[in-house]
Amino acid sequence: MGVSGALSLLWARLCLLWGLRGSRHPVQQRWGIPWSVLRNYSSASAKEKARRNAICERTELLEVLKARVKQLQASNVPEMTVNKVDLAPLGNDKYQDLLEKVVAPGPAEEQPTPRGRGESPARPGNWVEKLKKEMYIRQLKVERKLSIAASRLALEGQAKAKPKRKDKAKAKAKAEKRLKRPKAKVAAAESQSHAGSRNVYARSKPMVVAVKEAAKAQRPQRVLKNKDSSQHKVLQQTIQSNLECFLFLQQPEEAERFLLLYHRSPVKRRLLNTNAYNIVMRIWARKGCLQRINRLFSMMESVGLQPSLDSYAAVLECMGRNQSCTKAIQRCMQQLKNDGFHVDELFQKCLFEEDEKEKVLRAIRIVQPNYQLPPPPSPQTCKSSLLRDFYSKEKMVSYPKLDFSVQELQERFQQQLEMELNNTITIESVESTKPLTPQAIKARKLLATLRSRWHDSILQALQKSKHSMSKLKTVSGYNILYPYLCLLPDEEYVGIMLQILNTLSPQGESLAVLARELGSKVYNRYITQRKLRSRQLEKVQEVYEDYIHLLAKDSQPDEYLPREYWEKLVAEAGFGPSLNLKDCSWPYMLIMRLGMHMLELLVHAVKVPRNALSPHLEHKLIPVLYHVYSFRSSWQIGLIKPHPIFSQIVSDAAETLLTFNSSAMPMLCPPVPWTSPHFGAFVLNDTKLMRFVDGAIQHQLLLEQCPPVNLHPVLDALNQLGNCAWKINQPVLDIIISIFNDKGNEKLDIPPPISEAPRPPATPSNSSTMNKSQKHELLLYKKKTAEMHSLRMDALYKLSIANYVRDKVFWFPHNMDFRGRTYPCPPYFNHLGNDVTRAILLFAEGKPLGPKGLDWLKIHLINLTGLKKRNALQERLEYANEIIEEILDSADHPLTGRKWWMNTDEPWQALACCMEIAKASRSPDPAAYISHFPVHQDGSCNGLQHYAALGRDLIGAISVNLMPCDVPQDVYSAVAQQVEEFRKKDAEQGVKIAQVLQGFISRKVVKQTVMTVVYGVTRYGGRLQMEKRLKEIDEFPEEYLWEASHYLVKQVFNGIKEMFSATRDIQNWLTESAKLIAQSGQTVEWVTPLGLPIVQPYYRSKSTVLNCSMQNLSVKSSNSNQKPDTVKQKNAFPPNFIHSLDSTHMMLTALHCLRQGMTFVSVHDCYWTHALTVDIMNQICRQQFVALHSEKILQDLSNFLLEKYCRSGRETRAPWQKKLMEQLSNVPKTGKFNLKKVMDSTYFFS
Amino acid sequence: MAWRRGGWSCRAAVAAGSRRCRAGTIEKTAGRETSDDRAEDPGLRVPEAAEAERLVQQAQQLQRIRAPLRRFIACPQLARTVQRCLQGGASPGPRPVLLECAPGPGILTRTLLNAGVRVVALESSSAFLPNLQSLENSLDGQLKVIYGDFFRLDPLVTGTVKPPAVCSDKLFETMGVAAVPWRADVPLKIFGILPQKKERNTLWRLLFALYECSSIYRYGRVELNIFISEKEYKVLTAKPGEVRAYQALTILWQVGCEIQLLHMEPWSSFVTNLKNGGRAVPKSTWLPNDHLCLVRLTPQQNLFTGGLNPTNSSTFIFMVKQCLARPKSRLTDRLNSWSLDNGGKLLRELEIPDNAETRNLYPEDYRRLFEALQNSNMFAETWFHDEVLDSIRNINL
């Protein structure tokens, strides 16, 4: 009721403005009003009316314009002079005047009624006024013939035709805004409800709600307006981040000069929003310059922007700092109320930094000495039916404790903090144990001298470029990079550049990658600095110290989840939302530009003597980095490569120090729990809850708009995964390192060093005289060594990090991708890695094996070997007992014995398991043996499992083990069999390729393709997979590769179609729905059963060209202003949807395991726990699968999509809409499979 | 477009030609009519345009899968123009065989045969083969028909070559054309219309073959007579400094070949194999593109004198491509960005100004630059060599 009342007010004003009659009022009483308002406006009669009105409107406009001209001319003068003349400190009277100006709208304001604030573009009064102003400006310009700006406007000629078109565009933009609104509004109304009684001011309730709603909706609006130009948005973001820089640098004059640059130009002014002014106000507030803030207020007023809560926070902060007089503060607070805000909101919504909050509070207490901070909002509980038990307070158990005391955890936190404060960490590589050759010593010495020289020359180049930039300051403000080069001490920039130089591979790297890396390194350090400066770190530290008590063994048990506990502590400390940093991300283009600038400096500054390695050459400095283009069909890619001399020196020096970003290391203390999309994981390093591709911000927006309580399950699951403590399996690590430092072993997946590469082919002395085959051979050699290098480096990183933490306990903070699949944040070394990395990880926590634990270890071992896949668990166990001698031999003499472990699918994990079995079985009481070993349970073709369960597809369910069977079913073998049948038939009919393939079709050949079919692999991709598999078979004739793979992929697809009929229906339904949605110009969105909102971030990419002096970079940007990429939206929907389900299943399992006090981690569809708890985990996993699929998933999806995409008014509906509705309502029929059977299926996960 | 509606025979078309032809070609047509008439005396019937178009449509329907876009000469009059162009400017002595690529309905083939030319027809679509083969059988060796696709010559993938892809050695063996030294006369003329989608790609591949003396150029200076889009023609013949048109392709073709424009014909004159009979005229933003241009590309006799030879020519190509990757960059900057150390001195010796932009250098300048660099042993630098290898791999894929 309240909201619709507010809307009716708006509507009334609309009617006034448009001269529409009141006859439309019945319409506006309905809930869907915003939409129908606009529909009516664009309907025939309204158009007609508009045409009739157009003439009188125009004359009206002209008159207003004339008035405005005078007014503006008058007001413009003082503004100009104000700028030139340094203002003498103003007396109280004067600034009161200014404030009054803010309070009382000028006489020209046409609205006698109170206005909704913060909604400027949507407010009719405001945009009409703005329009007038623009008209005025245009006219002025025509008169003055300002040619410079004219070219930009380029619309002058049409100035007269313009108003109408503009109106329409605005109306349209508004329509889009409106469409988005209702959801946010409901949320707003809800969040208001508990504080409802605070409405003591003489205000009608509807209005207040409307105001709130406007303030709430402000953010999405800012993003959504100007849909027509993404450039606009980027520019706006750039302005803001620039101003933030000045804030950081405490340069109010610079900031204001920058702001004025835009404010004064009528064209550029449109890029400014309230936020931009707010930032400048904050800088002045910190300096205590109230009159400056007042001036900014009036500047905002003059361009029709409304002050926001942050604006008032700045004023009050300043007043608090100055100890201003009561009267002024009172007036300010009155104005705040007049604008529809409440004082409490300042402390609930504003993200205060440094001492801002104290100052604001001080100001308020001058007026209201007894003012108390508003109580923190009471915590909300997730109401998802899947988690009713989990969140119910009655069944609450205490959170599992770690084996550490508070003291120990605090020390670890300090270590972690120190590491993150340093930004990077340098560690010894595992190669450091090798003896040093004289050549290496010499090369290291040379490198050291060169480095110090490079350091100096880079520093010099940087300072020179900064100097020349600072000179440019006065010219049109295009030295956009300058502030960004001042954020950190010069030395830091030099350090970052040198670091890049050190990690450059001999093959070089593309310009774009390097630029991004440089840019984001600067950004990350800046963020760290900001967190320090804004005292955010202090607060985190304080809360963390208390938070530890939840996890430490020597403190009281607390019946909280980490997130809940953290939130409680934050509330108790009274920090409010200020633990979050104000959003200050840099636009992608800016990061690239900054990176390119630094790269250019690097390329120009770093030189090496040409005769560094061969002294007989004359001494001459040549650049270390050279820039070439590589051509890929129609593309050309710029590459930066190090000169071979440099690569040679580096390789000779064989340096054993590795430098990593601190975020690449596992954490040394339990991660900060996720409490919001912005906050969690590392202490300082900026981590996003959802990973995203560069420039894509849609998920982030969606998460922000989502009511926080909906995210609780996901956050809690991530916290659970991140809280698992790990340690290193030292004996295995030592064996791996010994092989690594020896000659590597390709069979065991330990990449050999480059020195082990095959000899390069003999080449003639003059390389240009080589013949074709020699060239080819050389090429292959180069390719091979390049591959070896990157494999070797990857392994080196992983092993070195593992070695560094070998005596420590560590944690992997987790985040997720846009479908909710979870990943550990540290990129190199984590449990998602290959066999080698998984083998060296153990749970830090040990648990006794229990009665069945040893058996599980043995079964796990057999699973790792890849043998006995078709056999029952009992048979696997018996087999393990049969070969126990081999197992023990492997454990005791891994490298000298019979080496049974080496011939398994996952040799290193098998070896680790052998050792564990040996230790356990030799202990006096195996059941009491404390094991740290993770035992895995794997979903068998998890994607198909979800499909089969969705469709209740009986045959499918059997083949992917949803049905209890005595022996595991193997879908891959089944498909292979089916394909073989097809092949036989074809061979008999004389199809050549079918005959050639005789004896080559196996489970292994088809496995990857079957696995990925559910994830939407195309024929093209499938063929490449097949080709790879066939290539691995030595006997397969090479000349048939193409044809055979082509044939096979076709048959595999046919085979799957034959076996999974409901799956295919569902897949088709999803695909077709996504296609229609995308064709209607929207992106596909859905919500997982756990409440996580998902949007597919695929847009038709648009590339923007970045002009840099070294090379033009074409930067692809995808953002919401672009149309969706229909093909991607369509093809990716089925796999993404299935992934969102499997991630939901995993999270449900994780949460329920937590309630049982078990350790649980996952590698997507592979769940890990202690041997003791495997049985419980298996049970929970099945329960949750049944629970998940007992929800009406497809029906819910259909309802959601219908609600989202087909909810327009019931009048005219476009044909595409009808089609979409029909498609979405037509949920595929399901089969007869009884889901409950899963509970008894042994091989569902095994 | 009149000829599409018309039902007149080939002879009638010639007679009416002076009136209907485009202004540019009137004179030529009139001037040579008598000699041609003589050649046509034995007279194979040349199908008229409408019939040819129908043939193309029929062939299209025979195909199981949708064939890629192809263009055909259907108008007898256009065929005669092309035939005259092909025969014009020939040196005295024995006339080389003419390889006609993708003749389709065979309008030009018949015209050429009528003019007494020995023709090898290389047809990639089995739908057109029977017609051509029966024509072959009715003649006494003047025509040879081969199943194959000129634009899939010497495929780069490993494995067996599956028709219609062909190997050049097989093709030349079948045609009975033997290799001759580079400086000798043209051993073979080739006529074809470059497939629109693969146009640029084909031009690059031919260029590589030319500089490496591989594929068709293994047999000597094979003369190409090809219809290319006006846009690409503008690129091939661009002058230094022409924005957008002057590219690496320009320089390399101009160094490699003598480029002659024989004829320009509007896109609309060609029949396509599209179902709706549309003309599928490609759009072009920057360069004019109203015609297909018949261009003769005759490899330069002196291409491999001086510093350039088939083994080091890839370095030359690499160098030019690198320079023109950013046409506005200065040549000295380019040389410096490769870490070559005495670029400035070299340019002075070549009398190339220090501030010259890469797009302002003549093709000959690039050749001189290459030779100078070759002599100064700059390319011996290992990295440069590696890059060249890389670039070959990327282009040849």
mmCIF file of C-alpha atoms in Angstrom, chain A residues 947 1009-1022 1025 1053 1067 1071 1130-1136 1138-1139:
data_model
loop_
_atom_site.group_PDB
_atom_site.id
_atom_site.type_symbol
_atom_site.label_atom_id
_atom_site.label_comp_id
_atom_site.label_asym_id
_atom_site.label_seq_id
_atom_site.Cartn_x
_atom_site.Cartn_y
_atom_site.Cartn_z
ATOM 1 C CA TYR A 947 20.421 -35.128 -15.183
ATOM 2 C CA THR A 1009 33.665 -37.111 -24.383
ATOM 3 C CA VAL A 1010 30.898 -38.832 -22.449
ATOM 4 C CA MET A 1011 31.914 -36.974 -19.354
ATOM 5 C CA THR A 1012 31.820 -33.640 -21.079
ATOM 6 C CA VAL A 1013 28.688 -34.227 -23.125
ATOM 7 C CA VAL A 1014 26.638 -33.217 -20.117
ATOM 8 C CA TYR A 1015 28.704 -30.113 -19.862
ATOM 9 C CA GLY A 1016 27.830 -29.190 -23.379
ATOM 10 C CA VAL A 1017 30.837 -30.298 -25.357
ATOM 11 C CA THR A 1018 30.239 -29.697 -29.044
ATOM 12 C CA ARG A 1019 31.031 -32.010 -31.916
ATOM 13 C CA TYR A 1020 34.025 -29.889 -32.617
ATOM 14 C CA GLY A 1021 35.432 -30.160 -29.125
ATOM 15 C CA GLY A 1022 34.483 -33.795 -28.932
ATOM 16 C CA GLN A 1025 39.237 -35.015 -27.566
ATOM 17 C CA PHE A 1053 26.602 -38.705 -29.414
ATOM 18 C CA GLN A 1067 18.935 -30.545 -22.085
ATOM 19 C CA THR A 1071 18.859 -24.915 -24.391
ATOM 20 C CA LYS A 1130 22.192 -20.985 -25.139
ATOM 21 C CA ASN A 1131 24.981 -23.530 -25.261
ATOM 22 C CA ALA A 1132 26.210 -22.842 -21.794
ATOM 23 C CA PHE A 1133 22.911 -22.870 -19.956
ATOM 24 C CA PRO A 1134 22.500 -26.655 -19.545
ATOM 25 C CA PRO A 1135 26.023 -27.230 -18.242
ATOM 26 C CA ASN A 1136 25.941 -24.139 -16.053
ATOM 27 C CA ILE A 1138 23.884 -28.630 -13.850
ATOM 28 C CA HIS A 1139 27.007 -27.155 -12.300
#
